[in-house]
PDB file of C-alpha atoms in Angstrom:
ATOM      1  CA  UNK Z   1    -103.529  -3.995 -84.880  1.00  0.00           C
ATOM      2  CA  UNK Z   2    -103.547  -7.395 -83.134  1.00  0.00           C
ATOM      3  CA  UNK Z   3    -102.808  -9.914 -86.489  1.00  0.00           C
ATOM      4  CA  UNK Z   4    -102.644 -13.643 -86.492  1.00  0.00           C
ATOM      5  CA  UNK Z   5     -99.649 -14.037 -88.563  1.00  0.00           C
ATOM      6  CA  UNK Z   6     -97.741 -17.953 -89.084  1.00  0.00           C
ATOM      7  CA  UNK Z   7     -93.921 -17.725 -88.981  1.00  0.00           C
ATOM      8  CA  UNK Z   8     -91.622 -20.439 -89.379  1.00  0.00           C
ATOM      9  CA  UNK Z   9     -89.906 -22.118 -86.650  1.00  0.00           C
ATOM     10  CA  UNK Z  10     -87.508 -20.613 -84.977  1.00  0.00           C
ATOM     11  CA  UNK Z  11     -84.813 -22.940 -83.107  1.00  0.00           C
ATOM     12  CA  UNK Z  12     -84.768 -19.808 -80.300  1.00  0.00           C
ATOM     13  CA  UNK Z  13     -88.745 -20.715 -79.230  1.00  0.00           C
ATOM     14  CA  UNK Z  14     -87.519 -23.843 -76.967  1.00  0.00           C
ATOM     15  CA  UNK Z  15     -84.840 -21.231 -74.973  1.00  0.00           C
ATOM     16  CA  UNK Z  16     -87.411 -18.291 -74.766  1.00  0.00           C
ATOM     17  CA  UNK Z  17     -89.734 -20.721 -72.802  1.00  0.00           C
ATOM     18  CA  UNK Z  18     -86.356 -21.218 -70.747  1.00  0.00           C
ATOM     19  CA  UNK Z  19     -85.994 -17.838 -70.190  1.00  0.00           C
ATOM     20  CA  UNK Z  20     -89.674 -16.518 -69.488  1.00  0.00           C
ATOM     21  CA  UNK Z  21     -89.825 -20.150 -67.293  1.00  0.00           C
ATOM     22  CA  UNK Z  22     -87.662 -19.493 -65.042  1.00  0.00           C
ATOM     23  CA  UNK Z  23     -88.757 -15.998 -64.641  1.00  0.00           C
ATOM     24  CA  UNK Z  24     -92.353 -17.318 -63.707  1.00  0.00           C
ATOM     25  CA  UNK Z  25     -90.639 -19.789 -61.803  1.00  0.00           C
ATOM     26  CA  UNK Z  26     -88.822 -17.131 -59.445  1.00  0.00           C
ATOM     27  CA  UNK Z  27     -92.136 -14.880 -59.694  1.00  0.00           C
ATOM     28  CA  UNK Z  28     -94.826 -17.114 -58.533  1.00  0.00           C
ATOM     29  CA  UNK Z  29     -95.255 -19.546 -55.099  1.00  0.00           C
ATOM     30  CA  UNK Z  30     -93.844 -22.524 -56.278  1.00  0.00           C
ATOM     31  CA  UNK Z  31     -95.706 -23.907 -53.534  1.00  0.00           C
ATOM     32  CA  UNK Z  32     -98.933 -23.800 -55.675  1.00  0.00           C
ATOM     33  CA  UNK Z  33     -97.077 -24.992 -58.918  1.00  0.00           C
ATOM     34  CA  UNK Z  34     -97.747 -28.457 -59.430  1.00  0.00           C
ATOM     35  CA  UNK Z  35     -95.916 -27.903 -63.786  1.00  0.00           C
ATOM     36  CA  UNK Z  36     -95.030 -25.303 -66.025  1.00  0.00           C
ATOM     37  CA  UNK Z  37     -94.741 -26.590 -69.256  1.00  0.00           C
ATOM     38  CA  UNK Z  38     -94.188 -25.014 -73.105  1.00  0.00           C
ATOM     39  CA  UNK Z  39     -96.949 -25.848 -75.221  1.00  0.00           C
ATOM     40  CA  UNK Z  40     -98.890 -24.842 -78.292  1.00  0.00           C
ATOM     41  CA  UNK Z  41     -97.098 -24.453 -81.873  1.00  0.00           C
ATOM     42  CA  UNK Z  42     -94.184 -23.210 -80.410  1.00  0.00           C
ATOM     43  CA  UNK Z  43     -93.602 -25.947 -78.713  1.00  0.00           C
ATOM     44  CA  UNK Z  44     -93.548 -28.349 -81.425  1.00  0.00           C
ATOM     45  CA  UNK Z  45     -89.915 -28.826 -83.509  1.00  0.00           C
ATOM     46  CA  UNK Z  46     -90.479 -27.239 -86.734  1.00  0.00           C
ATOM     47  CA  UNK Z  47     -93.668 -26.459 -86.713  1.00  0.00           C
ATOM     48  CA  UNK Z  48     -94.568 -22.814 -87.989  1.00  0.00           C
ATOM     49  CA  UNK Z  49     -96.715 -20.559 -85.550  1.00  0.00           C
ATOM     50  CA  UNK Z  50     -98.207 -17.768 -84.449  1.00  0.00           C
ATOM     51  CA  UNK Z  51     -94.414 -16.392 -82.743  1.00  0.00           C
ATOM     52  CA  UNK Z  52     -96.169 -16.835 -79.293  1.00  0.00           C
ATOM     53  CA  UNK Z  53     -94.495 -18.245 -76.750  1.00  0.00           C
ATOM     54  CA  UNK Z  54     -97.535 -20.268 -74.627  1.00  0.00           C
ATOM     55  CA  UNK Z  55     -96.520 -21.468 -70.941  1.00  0.00           C
ATOM     56  CA  UNK Z  56     -99.038 -23.584 -69.261  1.00  0.00           C
ATOM     57  CA  UNK Z  57     -98.922 -24.259 -65.813  1.00  0.00           C
ATOM     58  CA  UNK Z  58    -100.535 -26.157 -63.427  1.00  0.00           C
ATOM     59  CA  UNK Z  59    -101.774 -25.400 -59.968  1.00  0.00           C
ATOM     60  CA  UNK Z  60    -102.540 -26.803 -56.528  1.00  0.00           C
ATOM     61  CA  UNK Z  61    -105.305 -24.536 -56.172  1.00  0.00           C
ATOM     62  CA  UNK Z  62    -106.700 -22.279 -58.989  1.00  0.00           C
ATOM     63  CA  UNK Z  63    -108.673 -20.247 -56.080  1.00  0.00           C
ATOM     64  CA  UNK Z  64    -105.032 -19.616 -54.904  1.00  0.00           C
ATOM     65  CA  UNK Z  65    -103.395 -18.623 -57.969  1.00  0.00           C
ATOM     66  CA  UNK Z  66    -106.051 -16.011 -58.661  1.00  0.00           C
ATOM     67  CA  UNK Z  67    -105.126 -14.198 -55.162  1.00  0.00           C
ATOM     68  CA  UNK Z  68    -101.167 -14.850 -56.243  1.00  0.00           C
ATOM     69  CA  UNK Z  69    -100.904 -14.826 -59.534  1.00  0.00           C
ATOM     70  CA  UNK Z  70    -102.286 -11.555 -60.801  1.00  0.00           C
ATOM     71  CA  UNK Z  71    -100.349  -8.942 -59.012  1.00  0.00           C
ATOM     72  CA  UNK Z  72     -97.270 -11.316 -59.679  1.00  0.00           C
ATOM     73  CA  UNK Z  73     -97.300 -11.657 -63.354  1.00  0.00           C
ATOM     74  CA  UNK Z  74     -98.378  -7.689 -63.686  1.00  0.00           C
ATOM     75  CA  UNK Z  75     -94.667  -7.097 -62.420  1.00  0.00           C
ATOM     76  CA  UNK Z  76     -93.288  -9.397 -65.288  1.00  0.00           C
ATOM     77  CA  UNK Z  77     -95.717  -7.553 -67.841  1.00  0.00           C
ATOM     78  CA  UNK Z  78     -98.383  -9.255 -68.032  1.00  0.00           C
ATOM     79  CA  UNK Z  79    -101.738  -8.758 -68.814  1.00  0.00           C
ATOM     80  CA  UNK Z  80    -105.206 -10.319 -67.076  1.00  0.00           C
ATOM     81  CA  UNK Z  81    -108.115 -11.292 -68.855  1.00  0.00           C
ATOM     82  CA  UNK Z  82    -110.408 -11.166 -65.855  1.00  0.00           C
ATOM     83  CA  UNK Z  83    -113.360 -11.327 -68.239  1.00  0.00           C
ATOM     84  CA  UNK Z  84    -112.586 -14.493 -69.584  1.00  0.00           C
ATOM     85  CA  UNK Z  85    -115.649 -16.510 -69.836  1.00  0.00           C
ATOM     86  CA  UNK Z  86    -113.438 -20.570 -68.811  1.00  0.00           C
ATOM     87  CA  UNK Z  87    -113.206 -20.307 -65.174  1.00  0.00           C
ATOM     88  CA  UNK Z  88    -111.347 -23.277 -65.285  1.00  0.00           C
ATOM     89  CA  UNK Z  89    -108.340 -21.107 -65.661  1.00  0.00           C
ATOM     90  CA  UNK Z  90    -106.445 -18.308 -66.304  1.00  0.00           C
ATOM     91  CA  UNK Z  91    -105.094 -16.326 -69.104  1.00  0.00           C
ATOM     92  CA  UNK Z  92    -102.434 -14.018 -68.999  1.00  0.00           C
ATOM     93  CA  UNK Z  93    -100.933 -11.813 -72.193  1.00  0.00           C
ATOM     94  CA  UNK Z  94     -97.469 -10.208 -72.629  1.00  0.00           C
ATOM     95  CA  UNK Z  95     -97.058  -7.343 -75.276  1.00  0.00           C
ATOM     96  CA  UNK Z  96    -100.428  -6.993 -76.226  1.00  0.00           C
ATOM     97  CA  UNK Z  97    -101.432  -3.781 -77.681  1.00  0.00           C
ATOM     98  CA  UNK Z  98    -101.629  -1.115 -76.027  1.00  0.00           C
ATOM     99  CA  UNK Z  99     -99.776  -2.928 -73.219  1.00  0.00           C
ATOM    100  CA  UNK Z 100     -96.599  -3.408 -75.599  1.00  0.00           C
ATOM    101  CA  UNK Z 101     -95.949  -3.665 -78.898  1.00  0.00           C
ATOM    102  CA  UNK Z 102     -96.093  -7.814 -79.996  1.00  0.00           C
ATOM    103  CA  UNK Z 103     -97.882 -10.468 -78.013  1.00  0.00           C
ATOM    104  CA  UNK Z 104     -94.618 -12.303 -76.867  1.00  0.00           C
ATOM    105  CA  UNK Z 105     -95.898 -14.844 -74.291  1.00  0.00           C
ATOM    106  CA  UNK Z 106     -99.657 -15.779 -72.931  1.00  0.00           C
ATOM    107  CA  UNK Z 107     -99.738 -17.987 -69.868  1.00  0.00           C
ATOM    108  CA  UNK Z 108    -102.503 -20.262 -69.193  1.00  0.00           C
ATOM    109  CA  UNK Z 109    -103.198 -21.315 -65.938  1.00  0.00           C
ATOM    110  CA  UNK Z 110    -105.177 -24.457 -64.424  1.00  0.00           C
ATOM    111  CA  UNK Z 111    -105.354 -27.075 -62.048  1.00  0.00           C
ATOM    112  CA  UNK Z 112    -104.020 -30.642 -63.765  1.00  0.00           C
ATOM    113  CA  UNK Z 113    -107.328 -32.345 -64.246  1.00  0.00           C
ATOM    114  CA  UNK Z 114    -108.320 -29.143 -66.207  1.00  0.00           C
ATOM    115  CA  UNK Z 115    -109.186 -29.909 -69.880  1.00  0.00           C
ATOM    116  CA  UNK Z 116    -106.349 -26.897 -70.644  1.00  0.00           C
ATOM    117  CA  UNK Z 117    -103.688 -29.129 -69.588  1.00  0.00           C
ATOM    118  CA  UNK Z 118    -105.079 -31.780 -70.851  1.00  0.00           C
ATOM    119  CA  UNK Z 119    -103.666 -30.109 -74.402  1.00  0.00           C
ATOM    120  CA  UNK Z 120    -100.288 -31.596 -73.222  1.00  0.00           C
ATOM    121  CA  UNK Z 121    -101.354 -34.783 -75.411  1.00  0.00           C
ATOM    122  CA  UNK Z 122    -101.633 -32.618 -78.059  1.00  0.00           C
ATOM    123  CA  UNK Z 123     -98.452 -31.424 -78.202  1.00  0.00           C
ATOM    124  CA  UNK Z 124     -96.737 -34.706 -77.337  1.00  0.00           C
ATOM    125  CA  UNK Z 125     -98.685 -36.312 -80.668  1.00  0.00           C
ATOM    126  CA  UNK Z 126     -97.483 -33.765 -82.797  1.00  0.00           C
ATOM    127  CA  UNK Z 127     -94.058 -34.010 -81.428  1.00  0.00           C
ATOM    128  CA  UNK Z 128     -94.305 -37.924 -82.422  1.00  0.00           C
ATOM    129  CA  UNK Z 129     -95.936 -37.556 -85.639  1.00  0.00           C
ATOM    130  CA  UNK Z 130     -94.643 -35.338 -88.277  1.00  0.00           C
ATOM    131  CA  UNK Z 131     -97.596 -36.211 -90.829  1.00  0.00           C
ATOM    132  CA  UNK Z 132     -99.860 -34.921 -88.353  1.00  0.00           C
ATOM    133  CA  UNK Z 133     -97.483 -31.395 -86.985  1.00  0.00           C
ATOM    134  CA  UNK Z 134     -97.817 -30.885 -91.692  1.00  0.00           C
ATOM    135  CA  UNK Z 135    -101.197 -31.361 -91.637  1.00  0.00           C
ATOM    136  CA  UNK Z 136    -102.200 -29.108 -88.683  1.00  0.00           C
ATOM    137  CA  UNK Z 137     -99.079 -26.375 -89.990  1.00  0.00           C
ATOM    138  CA  UNK Z 138    -100.576 -26.429 -92.936  1.00  0.00           C
ATOM    139  CA  UNK Z 139    -104.508 -25.570 -91.364  1.00  0.00           C
ATOM    140  CA  UNK Z 140    -102.858 -22.838 -89.863  1.00  0.00           C
ATOM    141  CA  UNK Z 141    -101.756 -21.189 -92.651  1.00  0.00           C
ATOM    142  CA  UNK Z 142    -105.103 -21.049 -94.364  1.00  0.00           C
ATOM    143  CA  UNK Z 143    -106.977 -20.110 -91.092  1.00  0.00           C
ATOM    144  CA  UNK Z 144    -103.905 -16.957 -90.635  1.00  0.00           C
ATOM    145  CA  UNK Z 145    -105.053 -16.009 -93.871  1.00  0.00           C
ATOM    146  CA  UNK Z 146    -108.663 -16.697 -93.712  1.00  0.00           C
ATOM    147  CA  UNK Z 147    -109.088 -14.857 -90.174  1.00  0.00           C
ATOM    148  CA  UNK Z 148    -105.679 -12.037 -89.759  1.00  0.00           C
ATOM    149  CA  UNK Z 149    -107.838  -9.945 -88.087  1.00  0.00           C
ATOM    150  CA  UNK Z 150    -109.906 -11.988 -85.952  1.00  0.00           C
ATOM    151  CA  UNK Z 151    -108.014 -14.617 -83.054  1.00  0.00           C
ATOM    152  CA  UNK Z 152    -111.247 -15.736 -82.254  1.00  0.00           C
ATOM    153  CA  UNK Z 153    -112.244 -17.053 -85.227  1.00  0.00           C
ATOM    154  CA  UNK Z 154    -108.612 -18.183 -86.158  1.00  0.00           C
ATOM    155  CA  UNK Z 155    -108.931 -20.088 -82.967  1.00  0.00           C
ATOM    156  CA  UNK Z 156    -112.672 -21.481 -83.236  1.00  0.00           C
ATOM    157  CA  UNK Z 157    -111.888 -22.451 -87.036  1.00  0.00           C
ATOM    158  CA  UNK Z 158    -109.022 -25.063 -85.695  1.00  0.00           C
ATOM    159  CA  UNK Z 159    -110.997 -26.635 -82.427  1.00  0.00           C
ATOM    160  CA  UNK Z 160    -112.032 -29.677 -85.279  1.00  0.00           C
ATOM    161  CA  UNK Z 161    -108.892 -30.121 -85.947  1.00  0.00           C
ATOM    162  CA  UNK Z 162    -107.326 -30.140 -82.686  1.00  0.00           C
ATOM    163  CA  UNK Z 163    -110.645 -32.429 -81.147  1.00  0.00           C
ATOM    164  CA  UNK Z 164    -110.017 -34.783 -83.513  1.00  0.00           C
ATOM    165  CA  UNK Z 165    -106.241 -35.130 -82.668  1.00  0.00           C
ATOM    166  CA  UNK Z 166    -106.859 -35.362 -79.121  1.00  0.00           C
ATOM    167  CA  UNK Z 167    -109.478 -38.360 -79.939  1.00  0.00           C
ATOM    168  CA  UNK Z 168    -106.409 -40.202 -81.434  1.00  0.00           C
ATOM    169  CA  UNK Z 169    -104.285 -39.646 -78.309  1.00  0.00           C
ATOM    170  CA  UNK Z 170    -107.088 -41.314 -76.211  1.00  0.00           C
ATOM    171  CA  UNK Z 171    -106.613 -44.652 -77.897  1.00  0.00           C
TER     172      UNK Z 171
END
């Protein structure tokens, strides 16, 4: 089962990101990539998180990335979510059952003006405000218990909090 699991911060997470970022840069067309960032909870030092490295790639053209990235990432053992209802991004998972033992990486591909790229402000805000990161961690732990078997419900339940922090970042 692909359950929501929150674990204590692992200082290896930035290193795991660096290793995977090198693989991604080697596999993907560099002329399409505008930025490649570690984001999500594993990118916030000290924050407990799902042990999945989230990687955000900004591209010059999402249409060009759709044509070039699916096969390139498949060769790195990523599975593409072709039915993603959010058409402003692409989403890939590495290690997701039944294709692997456990999720290890998520790759999100978007254009830099997209809503997804703006989420870097959330990461940066939590890095700069440890008290806010602690509040977020408490929420995540509670929601992981409430929604252990439903990743979508877990993510949806966090959205109001994430949006409240995003409003703070725009002030």
